[in-house]
Amino acid sequence: MNDVIAPLILAATGLPALFIAAWSGRGGSAHARGTGLRWALIALCAFIAAIALYFFGGHRGAAMAIGIGFAVAANVLVVSMVLHLRRGDTGAARK
């Protein structure tokens, strides 16, 4: 039973990112779709990490690697989203 709680909590943390993806991508512009895509990828990372944690969570080293991999992937996507948001609707990079 205890091996199920951590993956469920991790999967539950991906749900708000999925709802934000749907909400932010509804604008229809390329900029809105790009923002929604990045939010959806963050949710996907959370779901994949939850599934991996469920199957390999019994092994301490694997659980640690999954946690580190999820943290790195989510942070890379957040940096990508910040850079995307800085570009604005025009697509030109700001100085």
C-alpha atoms as one frame of an Amber mdcrd trajectory, in Angstrom:
protein
   0.000   0.000   0.000   2.817   2.430   0.844   4.417   1.823  -2.558   1.312
   3.267  -4.229   0.992   6.536  -2.321   4.073   8.302  -3.717   3.229   7.574
  -7.388  -0.371   8.693  -6.817   0.778  11.964  -5.281   3.213  12.521  -8.156
   0.498  11.797 -10.732  -1.878  14.147  -8.903   0.677  16.957  -9.176   0.613
  16.525 -12.965  -3.131  17.159 -13.190  -2.983  20.936 -12.572  -0.334  21.252
 -15.291  -2.637  19.388 -17.668  -5.549  21.718 -16.875  -3.294  24.767 -17.311
  -2.190  23.349 -20.681  -5.778  23.121 -21.850  -6.564  26.585 -20.552  -3.486
  28.326 -21.973  -3.677  26.609 -25.367  -7.263  27.644 -26.029  -6.266  30.987
 -27.566  -5.514  29.331 -30.883  -2.466  31.422 -31.760   0.920  29.822 -32.259
   2.145  31.433 -29.053  -0.773  30.049 -27.021  -0.327  26.579 -28.523   3.384
  26.656 -27.706   2.683  27.595 -24.107   0.029  24.889 -23.841   2.405  22.339
 -25.343   5.053  23.089 -22.733   2.523  22.752 -19.904   1.305  19.459 -21.383
   4.878  18.160 -21.571   5.394  19.020 -17.902   2.253  17.014 -17.070   3.484
  14.147 -19.248   6.809  14.131 -17.380   4.927  13.892 -14.085   2.795  10.996
 -15.341   5.782   9.098 -16.746   7.705   9.632 -13.508   4.701   8.376 -11.512
   4.451   5.220 -13.622   8.201   4.609 -13.376   8.110   5.200  -9.626   5.275
   2.693  -9.293   7.197  -0.034 -11.105  10.723   0.702  -9.823   9.991   2.443
  -6.523  10.978  -0.586  -4.466  14.596  -0.046  -5.411  16.038   3.004  -3.648
  18.580   3.858  -6.346  15.997   3.661  -9.120  13.566   5.831  -7.154  16.291
   8.426  -6.629  17.188   8.389 -10.342  13.523   8.802 -11.278  13.182  11.771
  -8.931  16.311  13.451 -10.248  15.300  12.783 -13.858  11.845  14.259 -13.262
  13.279  17.348 -11.579  15.726  17.941 -14.433  13.098  17.403 -17.153  10.523
  19.647 -15.474  13.058  22.427 -14.919  14.276  22.254 -18.527  10.673  22.601
 -19.687  10.085  25.545 -17.337  13.165  27.320 -18.747  11.883  26.582 -22.255
   8.509  28.077 -21.324  10.072  31.206 -19.843  12.108  31.729 -23.017   8.987
  31.113 -25.105   6.971  33.616 -23.083   9.728  36.216 -23.394   9.532  36.017
 -27.173   5.942  37.173 -27.161   3.451  36.818 -29.994   5.834  38.157 -32.643
   8.343  35.319 -32.286  11.292  37.717 -32.139  13.671  37.369 -29.223  13.825
  40.307 -26.809  17.092  42.013 -25.962
